[in-house]
Coordinates of C-alpha atoms and ligand atoms in Angstrom, one line a residue:
X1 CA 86.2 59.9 104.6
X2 CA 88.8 57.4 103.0
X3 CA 89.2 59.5 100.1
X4 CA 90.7 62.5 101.8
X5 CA 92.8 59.6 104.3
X6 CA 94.3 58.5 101.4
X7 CA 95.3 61.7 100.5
X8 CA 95.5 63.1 103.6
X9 CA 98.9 60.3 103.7
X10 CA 99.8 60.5 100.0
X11 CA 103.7 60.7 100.2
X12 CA 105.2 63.7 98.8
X13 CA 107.4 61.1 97.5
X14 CA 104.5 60.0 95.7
X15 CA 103.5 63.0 94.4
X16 CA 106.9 64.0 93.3
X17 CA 107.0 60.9 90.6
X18 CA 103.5 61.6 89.6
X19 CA 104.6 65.3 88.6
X20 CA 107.6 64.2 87.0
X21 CA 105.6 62.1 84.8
X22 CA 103.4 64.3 82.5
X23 CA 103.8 63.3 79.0
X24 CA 102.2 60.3 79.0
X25 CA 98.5 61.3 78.9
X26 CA 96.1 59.7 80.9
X27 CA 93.1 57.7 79.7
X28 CA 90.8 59.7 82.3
X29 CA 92.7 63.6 81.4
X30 CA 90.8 66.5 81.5
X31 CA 90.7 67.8 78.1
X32 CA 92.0 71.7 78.4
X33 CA 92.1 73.8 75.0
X34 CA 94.2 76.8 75.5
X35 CA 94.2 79.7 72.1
X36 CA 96.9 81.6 72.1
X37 CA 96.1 83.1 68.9
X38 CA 92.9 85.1 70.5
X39 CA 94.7 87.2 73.3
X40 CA 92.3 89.5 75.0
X41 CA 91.9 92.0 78.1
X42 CA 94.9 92.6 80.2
X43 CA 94.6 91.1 83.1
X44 CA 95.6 94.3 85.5
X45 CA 98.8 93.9 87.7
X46 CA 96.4 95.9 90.1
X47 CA 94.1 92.4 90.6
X48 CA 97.3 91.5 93.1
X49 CA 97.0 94.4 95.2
X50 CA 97.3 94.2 99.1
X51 CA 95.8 96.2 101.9
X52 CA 97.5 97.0 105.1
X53 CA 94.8 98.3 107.9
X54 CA 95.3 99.9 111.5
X55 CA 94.2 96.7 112.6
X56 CA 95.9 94.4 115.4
X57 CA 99.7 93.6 114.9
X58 CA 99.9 94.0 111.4
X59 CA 101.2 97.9 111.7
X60 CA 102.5 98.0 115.1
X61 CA 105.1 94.6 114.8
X62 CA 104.4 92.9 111.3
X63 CA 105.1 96.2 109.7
X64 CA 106.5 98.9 111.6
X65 CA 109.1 98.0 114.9
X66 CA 110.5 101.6 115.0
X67 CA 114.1 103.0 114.5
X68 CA 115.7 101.3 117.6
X69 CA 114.1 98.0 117.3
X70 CA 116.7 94.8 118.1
X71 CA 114.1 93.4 114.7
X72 CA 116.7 94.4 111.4
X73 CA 114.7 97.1 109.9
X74 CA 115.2 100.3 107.4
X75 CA 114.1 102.8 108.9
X76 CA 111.6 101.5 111.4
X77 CA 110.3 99.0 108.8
X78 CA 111.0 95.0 108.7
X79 CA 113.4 94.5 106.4
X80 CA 112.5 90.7 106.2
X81 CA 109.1 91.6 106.2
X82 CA 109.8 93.8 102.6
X83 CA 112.0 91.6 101.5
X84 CA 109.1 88.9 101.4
X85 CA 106.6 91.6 100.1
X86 CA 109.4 92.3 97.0
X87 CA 109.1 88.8 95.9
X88 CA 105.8 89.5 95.5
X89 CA 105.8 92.8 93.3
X90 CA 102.9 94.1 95.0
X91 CA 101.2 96.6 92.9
X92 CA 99.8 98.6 95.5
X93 CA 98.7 98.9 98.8
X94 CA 95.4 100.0 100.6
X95 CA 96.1 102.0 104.1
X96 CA 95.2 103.6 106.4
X97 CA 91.4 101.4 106.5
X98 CA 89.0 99.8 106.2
X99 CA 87.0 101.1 109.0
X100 CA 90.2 103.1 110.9
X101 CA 89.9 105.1 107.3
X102 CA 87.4 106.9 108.7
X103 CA 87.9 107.8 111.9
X104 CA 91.9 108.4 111.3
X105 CA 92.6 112.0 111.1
X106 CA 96.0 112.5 109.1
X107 CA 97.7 114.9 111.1
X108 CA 98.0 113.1 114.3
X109 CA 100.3 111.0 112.0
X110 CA 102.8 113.9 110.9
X111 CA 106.2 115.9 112.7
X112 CA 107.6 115.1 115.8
X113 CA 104.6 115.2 118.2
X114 CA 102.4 112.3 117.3
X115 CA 99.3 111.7 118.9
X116 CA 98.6 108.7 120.6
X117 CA 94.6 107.9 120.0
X118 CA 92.5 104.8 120.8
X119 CA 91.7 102.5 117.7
X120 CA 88.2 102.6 118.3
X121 CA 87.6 100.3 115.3
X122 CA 89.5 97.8 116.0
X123 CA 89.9 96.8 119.9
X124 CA 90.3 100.3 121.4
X125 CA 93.5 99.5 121.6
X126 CA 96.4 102.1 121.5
X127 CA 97.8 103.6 118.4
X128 CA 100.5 105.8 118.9
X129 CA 100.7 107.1 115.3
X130 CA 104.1 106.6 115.5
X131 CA 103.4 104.8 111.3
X132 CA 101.5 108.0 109.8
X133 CA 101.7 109.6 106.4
X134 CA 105.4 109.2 105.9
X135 CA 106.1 105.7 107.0
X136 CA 103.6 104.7 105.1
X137 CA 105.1 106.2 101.8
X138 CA 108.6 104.5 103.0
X139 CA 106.8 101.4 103.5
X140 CA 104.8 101.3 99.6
X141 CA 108.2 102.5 98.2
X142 CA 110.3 99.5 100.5
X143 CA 108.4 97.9 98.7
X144 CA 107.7 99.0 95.5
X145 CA 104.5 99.0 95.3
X146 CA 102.1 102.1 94.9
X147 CA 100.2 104.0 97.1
X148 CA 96.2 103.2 97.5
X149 CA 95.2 106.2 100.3
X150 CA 91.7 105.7 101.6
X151 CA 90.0 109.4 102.8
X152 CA 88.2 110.1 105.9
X153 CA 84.1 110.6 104.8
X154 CA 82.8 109.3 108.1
X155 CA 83.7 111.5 110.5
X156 CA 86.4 113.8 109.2
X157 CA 85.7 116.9 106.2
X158 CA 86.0 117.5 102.8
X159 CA 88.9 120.1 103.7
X160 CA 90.7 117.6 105.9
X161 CA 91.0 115.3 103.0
X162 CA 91.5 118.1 100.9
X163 CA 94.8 119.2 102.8
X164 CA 96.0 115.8 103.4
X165 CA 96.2 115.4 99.3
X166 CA 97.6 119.0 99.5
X167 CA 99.9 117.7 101.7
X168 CA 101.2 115.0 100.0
X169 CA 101.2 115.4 97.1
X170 CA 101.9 119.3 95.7
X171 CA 104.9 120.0 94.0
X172 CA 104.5 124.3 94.4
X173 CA 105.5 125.4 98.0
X174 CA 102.2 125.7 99.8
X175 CA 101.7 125.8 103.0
X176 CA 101.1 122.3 103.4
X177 CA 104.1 121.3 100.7
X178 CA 106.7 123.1 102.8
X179 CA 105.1 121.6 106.2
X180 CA 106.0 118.1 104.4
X181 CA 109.5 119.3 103.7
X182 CA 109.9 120.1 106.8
X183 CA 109.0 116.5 108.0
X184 CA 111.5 115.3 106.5
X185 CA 110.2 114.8 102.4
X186 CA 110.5 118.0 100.0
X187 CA 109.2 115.5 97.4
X188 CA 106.1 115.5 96.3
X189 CA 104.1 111.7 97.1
X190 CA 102.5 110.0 94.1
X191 CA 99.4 109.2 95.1
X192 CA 98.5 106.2 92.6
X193 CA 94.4 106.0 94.3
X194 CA 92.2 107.1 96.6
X195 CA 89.5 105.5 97.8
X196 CA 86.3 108.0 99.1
X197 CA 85.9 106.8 102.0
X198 CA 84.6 102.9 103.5
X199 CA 81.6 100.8 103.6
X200 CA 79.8 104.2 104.2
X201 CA 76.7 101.9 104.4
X202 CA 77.9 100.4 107.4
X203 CA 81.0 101.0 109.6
X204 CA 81.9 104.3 107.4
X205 CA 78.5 106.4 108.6
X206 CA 75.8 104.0 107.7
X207 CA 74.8 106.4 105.1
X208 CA 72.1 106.1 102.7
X209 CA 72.6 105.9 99.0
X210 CA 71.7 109.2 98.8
X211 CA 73.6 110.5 101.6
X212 CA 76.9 109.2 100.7
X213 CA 76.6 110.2 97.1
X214 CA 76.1 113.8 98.2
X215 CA 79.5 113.4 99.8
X216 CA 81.1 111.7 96.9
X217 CA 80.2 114.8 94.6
X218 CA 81.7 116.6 97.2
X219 CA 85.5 114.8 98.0
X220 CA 85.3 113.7 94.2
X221 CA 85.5 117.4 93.6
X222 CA 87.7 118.9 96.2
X223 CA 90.1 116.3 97.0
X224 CA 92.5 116.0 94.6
X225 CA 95.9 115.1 94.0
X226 CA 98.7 118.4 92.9
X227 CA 101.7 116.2 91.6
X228 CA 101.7 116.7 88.3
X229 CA 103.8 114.0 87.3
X230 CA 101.5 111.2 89.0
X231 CA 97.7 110.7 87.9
X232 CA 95.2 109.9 90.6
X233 CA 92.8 107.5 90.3
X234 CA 89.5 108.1 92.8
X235 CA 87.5 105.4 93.6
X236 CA 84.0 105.5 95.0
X237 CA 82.5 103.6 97.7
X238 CA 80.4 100.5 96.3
X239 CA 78.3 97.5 97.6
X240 CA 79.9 95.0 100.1
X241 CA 76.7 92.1 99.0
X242 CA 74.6 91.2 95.8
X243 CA 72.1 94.2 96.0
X244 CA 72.1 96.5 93.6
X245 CA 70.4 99.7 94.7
X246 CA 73.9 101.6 96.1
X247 CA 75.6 100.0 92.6
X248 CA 72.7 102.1 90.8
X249 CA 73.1 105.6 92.7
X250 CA 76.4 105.3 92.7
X251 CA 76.9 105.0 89.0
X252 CA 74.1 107.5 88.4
X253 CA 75.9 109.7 89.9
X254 CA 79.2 109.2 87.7
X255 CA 76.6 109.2 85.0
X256 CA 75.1 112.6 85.4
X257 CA 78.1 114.2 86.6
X258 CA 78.8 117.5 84.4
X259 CA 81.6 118.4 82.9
X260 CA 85.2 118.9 84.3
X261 CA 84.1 119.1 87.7
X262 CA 83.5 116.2 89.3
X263 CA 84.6 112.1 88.2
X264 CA 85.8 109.2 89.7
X265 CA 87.7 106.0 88.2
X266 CA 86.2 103.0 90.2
X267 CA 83.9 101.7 92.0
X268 CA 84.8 99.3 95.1
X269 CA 83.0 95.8 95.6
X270 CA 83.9 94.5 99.1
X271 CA 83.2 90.5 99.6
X272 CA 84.5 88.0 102.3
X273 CA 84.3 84.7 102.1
X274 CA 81.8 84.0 105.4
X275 CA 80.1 80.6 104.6
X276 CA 76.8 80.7 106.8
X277 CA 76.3 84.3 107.5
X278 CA 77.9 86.3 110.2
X279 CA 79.8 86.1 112.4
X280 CA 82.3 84.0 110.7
X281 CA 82.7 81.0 112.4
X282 CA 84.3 79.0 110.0
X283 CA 87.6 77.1 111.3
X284 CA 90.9 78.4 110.1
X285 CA 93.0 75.4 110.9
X286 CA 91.8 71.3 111.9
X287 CA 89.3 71.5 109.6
X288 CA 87.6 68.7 107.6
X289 CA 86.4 68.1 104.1
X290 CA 83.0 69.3 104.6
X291 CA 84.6 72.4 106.2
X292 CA 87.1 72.7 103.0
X293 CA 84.0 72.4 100.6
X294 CA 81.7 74.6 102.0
X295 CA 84.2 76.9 102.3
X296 CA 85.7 77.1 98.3
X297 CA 81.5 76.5 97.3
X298 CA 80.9 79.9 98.9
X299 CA 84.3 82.1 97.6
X300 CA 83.1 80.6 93.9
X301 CA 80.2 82.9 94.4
X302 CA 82.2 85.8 93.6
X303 CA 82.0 85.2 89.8
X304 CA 78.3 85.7 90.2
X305 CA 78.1 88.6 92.4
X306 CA 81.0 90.4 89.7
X307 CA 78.6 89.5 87.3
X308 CA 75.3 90.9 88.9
X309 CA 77.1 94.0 89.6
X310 CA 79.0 94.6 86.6
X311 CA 75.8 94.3 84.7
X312 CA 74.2 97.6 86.6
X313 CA 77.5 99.4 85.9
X314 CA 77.2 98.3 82.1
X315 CA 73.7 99.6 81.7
X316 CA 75.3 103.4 83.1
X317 CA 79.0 102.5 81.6
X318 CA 78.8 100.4 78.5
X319 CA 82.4 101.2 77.9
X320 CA 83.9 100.0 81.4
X321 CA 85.6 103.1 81.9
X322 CA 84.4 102.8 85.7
X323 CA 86.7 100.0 87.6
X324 CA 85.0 97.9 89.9
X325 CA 87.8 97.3 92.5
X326 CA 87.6 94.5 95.1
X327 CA 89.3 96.2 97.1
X328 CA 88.2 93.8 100.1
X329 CA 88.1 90.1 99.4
X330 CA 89.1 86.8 100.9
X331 CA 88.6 84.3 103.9
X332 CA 87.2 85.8 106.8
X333 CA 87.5 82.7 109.3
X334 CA 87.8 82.5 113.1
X335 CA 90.3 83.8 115.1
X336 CA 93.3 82.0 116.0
X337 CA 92.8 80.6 119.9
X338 CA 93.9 82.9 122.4
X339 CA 93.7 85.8 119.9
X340 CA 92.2 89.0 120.8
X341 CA 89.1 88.6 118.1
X342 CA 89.5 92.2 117.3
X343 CA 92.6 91.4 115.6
X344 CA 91.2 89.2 113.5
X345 CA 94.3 87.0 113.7
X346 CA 93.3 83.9 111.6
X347 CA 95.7 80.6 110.5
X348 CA 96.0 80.6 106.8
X349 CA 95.8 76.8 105.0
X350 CA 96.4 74.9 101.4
X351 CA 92.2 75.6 101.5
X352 CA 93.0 79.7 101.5
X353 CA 95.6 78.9 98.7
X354 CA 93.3 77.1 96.8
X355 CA 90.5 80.0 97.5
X356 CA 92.7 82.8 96.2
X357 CA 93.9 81.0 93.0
X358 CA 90.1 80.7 92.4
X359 CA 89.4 84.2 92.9
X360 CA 92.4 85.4 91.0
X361 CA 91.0 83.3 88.2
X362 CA 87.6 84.6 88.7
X363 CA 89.2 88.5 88.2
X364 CA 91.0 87.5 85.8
X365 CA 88.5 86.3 83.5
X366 CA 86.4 89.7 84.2
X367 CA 89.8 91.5 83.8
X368 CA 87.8 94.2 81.2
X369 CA 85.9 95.4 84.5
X370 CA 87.9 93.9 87.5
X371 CA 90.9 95.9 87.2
X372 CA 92.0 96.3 90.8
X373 CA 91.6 93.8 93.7
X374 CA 93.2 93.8 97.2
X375 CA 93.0 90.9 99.8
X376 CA 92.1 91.3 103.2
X377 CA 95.0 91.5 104.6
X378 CA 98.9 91.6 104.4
X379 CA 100.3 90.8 107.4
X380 CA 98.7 89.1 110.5
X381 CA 95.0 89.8 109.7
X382 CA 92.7 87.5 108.0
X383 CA 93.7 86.2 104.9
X384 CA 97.4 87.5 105.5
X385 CA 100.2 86.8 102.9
X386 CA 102.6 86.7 106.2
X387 CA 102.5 86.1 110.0
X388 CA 105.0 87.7 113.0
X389 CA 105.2 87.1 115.9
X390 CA 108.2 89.2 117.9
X391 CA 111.0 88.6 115.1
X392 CA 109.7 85.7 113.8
X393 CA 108.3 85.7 110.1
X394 CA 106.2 83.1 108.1
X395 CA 105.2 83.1 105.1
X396 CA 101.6 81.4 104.2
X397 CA 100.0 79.2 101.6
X398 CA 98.4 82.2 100.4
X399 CA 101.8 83.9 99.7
X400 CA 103.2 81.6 97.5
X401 CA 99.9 81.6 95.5
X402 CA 100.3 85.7 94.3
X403 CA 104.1 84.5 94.1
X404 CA 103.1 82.0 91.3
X405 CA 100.7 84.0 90.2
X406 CA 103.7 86.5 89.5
X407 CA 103.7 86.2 85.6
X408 CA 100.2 87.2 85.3
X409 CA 100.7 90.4 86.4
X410 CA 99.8 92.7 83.1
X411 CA 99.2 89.4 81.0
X412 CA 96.4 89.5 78.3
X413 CA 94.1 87.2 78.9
X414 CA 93.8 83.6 76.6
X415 CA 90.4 81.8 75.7
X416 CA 91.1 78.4 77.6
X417 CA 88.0 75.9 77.2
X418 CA 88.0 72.4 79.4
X419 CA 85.1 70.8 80.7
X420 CA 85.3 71.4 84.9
X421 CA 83.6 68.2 85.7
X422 CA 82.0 68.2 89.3
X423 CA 83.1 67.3 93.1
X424 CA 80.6 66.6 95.6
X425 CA 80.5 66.4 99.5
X426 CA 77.9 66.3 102.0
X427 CA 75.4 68.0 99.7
X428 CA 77.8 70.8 98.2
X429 CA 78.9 70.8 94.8
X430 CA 81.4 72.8 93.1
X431 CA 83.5 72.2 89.4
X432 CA 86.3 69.9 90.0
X433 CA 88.7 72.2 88.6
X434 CA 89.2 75.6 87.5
X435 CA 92.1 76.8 84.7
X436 CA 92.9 80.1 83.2
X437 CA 95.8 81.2 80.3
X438 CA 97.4 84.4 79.7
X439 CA 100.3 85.9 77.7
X440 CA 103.0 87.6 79.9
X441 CA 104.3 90.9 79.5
X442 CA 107.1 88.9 78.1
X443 CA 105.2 86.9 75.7
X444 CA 105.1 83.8 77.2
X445 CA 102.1 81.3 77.6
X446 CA 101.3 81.1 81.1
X447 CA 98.7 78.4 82.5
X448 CA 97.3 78.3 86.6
X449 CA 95.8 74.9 86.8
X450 CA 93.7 74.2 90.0
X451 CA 92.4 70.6 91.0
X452 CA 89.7 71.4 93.9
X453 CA 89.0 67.9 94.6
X454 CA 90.5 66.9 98.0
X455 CA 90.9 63.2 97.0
X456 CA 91.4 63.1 93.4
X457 CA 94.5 63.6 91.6
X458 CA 93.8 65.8 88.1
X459 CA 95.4 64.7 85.0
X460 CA 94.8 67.4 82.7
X461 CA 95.9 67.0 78.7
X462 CA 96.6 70.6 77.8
X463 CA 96.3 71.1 73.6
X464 CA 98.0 74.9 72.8
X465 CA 97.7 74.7 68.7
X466 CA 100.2 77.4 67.4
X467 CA 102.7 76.6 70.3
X468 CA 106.3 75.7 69.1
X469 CA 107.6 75.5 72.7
X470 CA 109.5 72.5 74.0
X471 CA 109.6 72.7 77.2
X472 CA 106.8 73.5 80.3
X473 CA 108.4 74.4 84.0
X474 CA 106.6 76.4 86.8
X475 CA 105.9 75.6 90.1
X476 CA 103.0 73.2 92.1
X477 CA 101.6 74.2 95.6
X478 CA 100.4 71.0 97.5
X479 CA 100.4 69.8 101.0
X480 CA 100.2 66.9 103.2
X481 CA 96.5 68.1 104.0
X482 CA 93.6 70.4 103.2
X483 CA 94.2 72.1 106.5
X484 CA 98.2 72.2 106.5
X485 CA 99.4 75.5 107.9
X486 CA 103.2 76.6 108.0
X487 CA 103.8 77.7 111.6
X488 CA 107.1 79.5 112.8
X489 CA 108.1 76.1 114.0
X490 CA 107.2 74.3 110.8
X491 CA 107.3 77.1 108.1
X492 CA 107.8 75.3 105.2
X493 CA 104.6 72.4 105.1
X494 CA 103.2 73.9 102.5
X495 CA 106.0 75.3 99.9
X496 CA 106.0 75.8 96.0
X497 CA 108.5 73.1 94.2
X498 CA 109.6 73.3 90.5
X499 CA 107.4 71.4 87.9
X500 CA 109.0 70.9 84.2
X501 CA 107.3 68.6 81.6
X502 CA 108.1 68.8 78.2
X503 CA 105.6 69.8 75.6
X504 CA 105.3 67.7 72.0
X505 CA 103.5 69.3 68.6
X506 CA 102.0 71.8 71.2
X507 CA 100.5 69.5 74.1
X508 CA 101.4 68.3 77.3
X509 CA 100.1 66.3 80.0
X510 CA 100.1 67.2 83.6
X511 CA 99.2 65.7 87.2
X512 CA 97.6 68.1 89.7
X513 CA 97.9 66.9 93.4
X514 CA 94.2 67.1 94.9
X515 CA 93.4 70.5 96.2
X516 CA 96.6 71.9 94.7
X517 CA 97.6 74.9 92.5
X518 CA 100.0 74.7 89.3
X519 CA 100.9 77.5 87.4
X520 CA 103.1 76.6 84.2
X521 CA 105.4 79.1 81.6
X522 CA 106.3 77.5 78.3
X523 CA 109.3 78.7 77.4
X524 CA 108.4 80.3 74.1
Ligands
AHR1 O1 89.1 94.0 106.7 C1 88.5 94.1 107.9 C2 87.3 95.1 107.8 O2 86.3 94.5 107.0 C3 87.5 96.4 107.2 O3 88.0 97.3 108.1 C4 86.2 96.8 106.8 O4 86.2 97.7 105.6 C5 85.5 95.5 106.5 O5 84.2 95.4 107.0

């Protein structure tokens, strides 16, 4: 393929000078119209939200190390691990599961006595519970992010849920409140979401529509949070593929409900990206172009499958007051050699950072009904923002995409037109580019710009009418090659640097590295 060799060897030196160079526009630019006079839906800080499962190391070493770990950690947690996570200004995170959600029972994760139980979901291996209820709160506030709980339907009951919420969150001394002062927090938890259980089509109880519906009506109208001074948002199980029968019960259900007795606030869409079917057997690292490109053709599909599913919730909810959370998403690729596969350890590349700026765009442009997203996972499973290993700590392409991504957080949405173009390999085909606007919280402009295309370099002539601004800066994420990784050894291959170009009567001209992400603040 001498187009990706040539690439593949472009110098960063190279690259660097073709950056530096955007006001001169290029005969073959892609033509990008951004309005900022037409803002629209807030794009939900909640689209950047994370999810931290009993699942492998993540927990047990890329989270939690204990009290008298040699690892520098705040009580028990990884202080350089939070530190990354800060930069980050996660919104929230999604814990316990996934599938551990529901078969973890909350109290053997409380006091002094924890008990040790096999993670039947994920290995068999051992999980102490030494990371329950509280460590998790000291974690999402380390953080700062909020708290996402996910309920036991599967095999636990409406009470147990019931007195877990109790638990956390009442602010009267009940039972259960004094029980958590005791442990240690007289506070009451905020408890931002909870989600009704997990995939209870499949690993939550392979329940029927009907079935798991009777059980939604049931937690939806027992399990509740007591802290007055924190809404709860509950969020229903939804599909995890393109049908739309559980979509339909599901919302049915919301739509018949009566009264003050029974609601819920979203809905959850769960969708990997597994090109080919399952088992995923796509390579995570040493991959080629055709690899790369099947790979991005297949995430792209999630506008469609938004799309098919938001339309069933718009025929019961024409005002979107349900969310439909994708609260699993992302690249679910092979696991890393001499892994244990039920860890679902998997090397993260510039192709995953160019996947989750496309499906950050894709949310973004649905933000009216996409208003909460988490990837699958944080840290050390699938597509993590970081690895550990012992003390060690990397951060991966897919990191410093949600960093950049930073200033969209609670944006509003811009109308941005540009003709996409095409790339082609080995019978796949996909736009050549992708491009979305917003104005920040702050008021500035904000543009992601993503070139797809492994071999071509995109000049894109942006035209903001209305826009006084002088000057552009933000920051490009390229790399050597489609398939660069940063490893412990080599952890900074593929690493943000500072863009600036200056922008005249409200236009500028940029060069996107192939497969590379840009994303650009004018400074007015
Ligand atoms: O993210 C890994 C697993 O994928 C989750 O536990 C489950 O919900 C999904 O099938």
């Amino acid at each position: 393929m001498p187009g990706f060799a040539m690439r593949a060897f472009l110098p960063r030196i190279l690259l660097a000078f073709i950056l530096s160079c955007g006001s001169a526009v290029a005969q073959d630019a892609i033509a990008v119209r951004v309005d900022a006079s037409q803002p629209g839906a807030k794009i939900d800080r909640h689209i950047f939200g994370q999810f931290a499962e009993h699942l492998g190391t993540q927990i047990y070493g890329g989270i939690w190390v204990g009290h008298h770990s040699k690892i520098p950690n705040v009580r028990g947690i990884r202080k350089d691990v939070v530190a990354a996570l800060r930069e980050l200004h996660v919104p929230d995170v999604r814990w316990p599961g996934g599938c551990y959600a529901d078969q973890y029972h909350w109290r053997d994760g409380i006091g002094k006595a924890r008990k040790a139980r096999l993670n039947a979901s994920w290995g068999g291996v051992l999980d102490t519970n030494a990371f329950g209820t509280h460590e998790f709160m000291e974690f999402a506030n380390q953080i700062g992010a909020e708290a996402y709980v996910s309920v036991n339907v599967g095999s636990g009951t409406v009470k147990e849920a019931a007195d877990w919420l109790e638990y956390m969150t009442a602010d009267k001394p009940t039972a259960l409140a004094k029980e958590r002062a005791a442990n240690g927090h007289p506070a009451p938890y905020k408890v931002a979401f909870m989600g009704i259980g997990n995939e209870s089509w499949d690993c939550g109880g392979l329940m029927t529509p009907t079935e798991y519906t009777a059980q939604l009506r049931l937690y939806g109208r027992f399990v509740n949070s007591y802290n007055s001074a924190a809404p709860m948002q509950k969020i229903a199980v939804g599909p995890g593929s393109p049908d739309t029968d559980w979509t339909d019960a599901v919302m049915k259900t919301w739509k018949d409900r009566r009264g003050w007795s029974f609601d819920f606030n979203g809905m959850s869409l769960h969708a990997y990206t597994v090109f080919g079917g399952w088992p995923p057997h796509m390579p995570a690292s040493d991959f080629g172009e055709q690899d790369y490109a099947e790979v991005l053709s297949e995430t792209l599909k999630m506008d469609g499958l938004i799309q098919k599913q938001s339309a069933v919730m718009d025929k019961y909810d024409p005002d979107k007051k349900i969310t439909l959370v994708v609260d699993e998403w992302g690249a679910w690729l092979t696991a890393t050699k001499g892994s244990n596969p039920a860890f679902l350890q998997q090397q993260n590349s510039q192709r995953d950072a160019v996947l989750a700026a496309l499906n950050l765009n894709i949310f973004a442009r649905h933000a009216d009904r996409v208003r909460m997203a988490n990837i699958a996972q944080m840290v050390n499973v699938l597509q993590a923002m970081i690895m550990t290993d012992g003390a060690k700590m990397v951060r991966t392409p897919t990191y410093y995409v949600f960093k950049m991504y930073v200033p969209f957080q609670d944006a509003q949405i811009l109308p941005v037109t540009f003709d996409a173009g095409s790339y082609s390999v080995g019978g796949i085909s996909m736009p050549r580019v992708d491009a979305i606007a917003a104005k920040s919280k702050d008021g500035k402009t904000v543009i992601a710009l993503t070139n797809i295309d492994p071999n071509r370099p995109a000049n894109f002539a942006i035209s903001l009418p209305g826009i006084t601004a002088a000057q552009v800066q933000g920051q490009v994420l390229t790399a050597p090659k489609i398939d660069s990784v940063n490893t412990f050894q080599a952890p900074n291959t593929v690493t943000p640097r500072p863009v600036t170009s200056p922008v005249k009567d409200g236009a500028l001209a940029v060069t996107l590295a192939p497969a590379s992400v840009m994303v650009l603040t004018l400074d007015r």
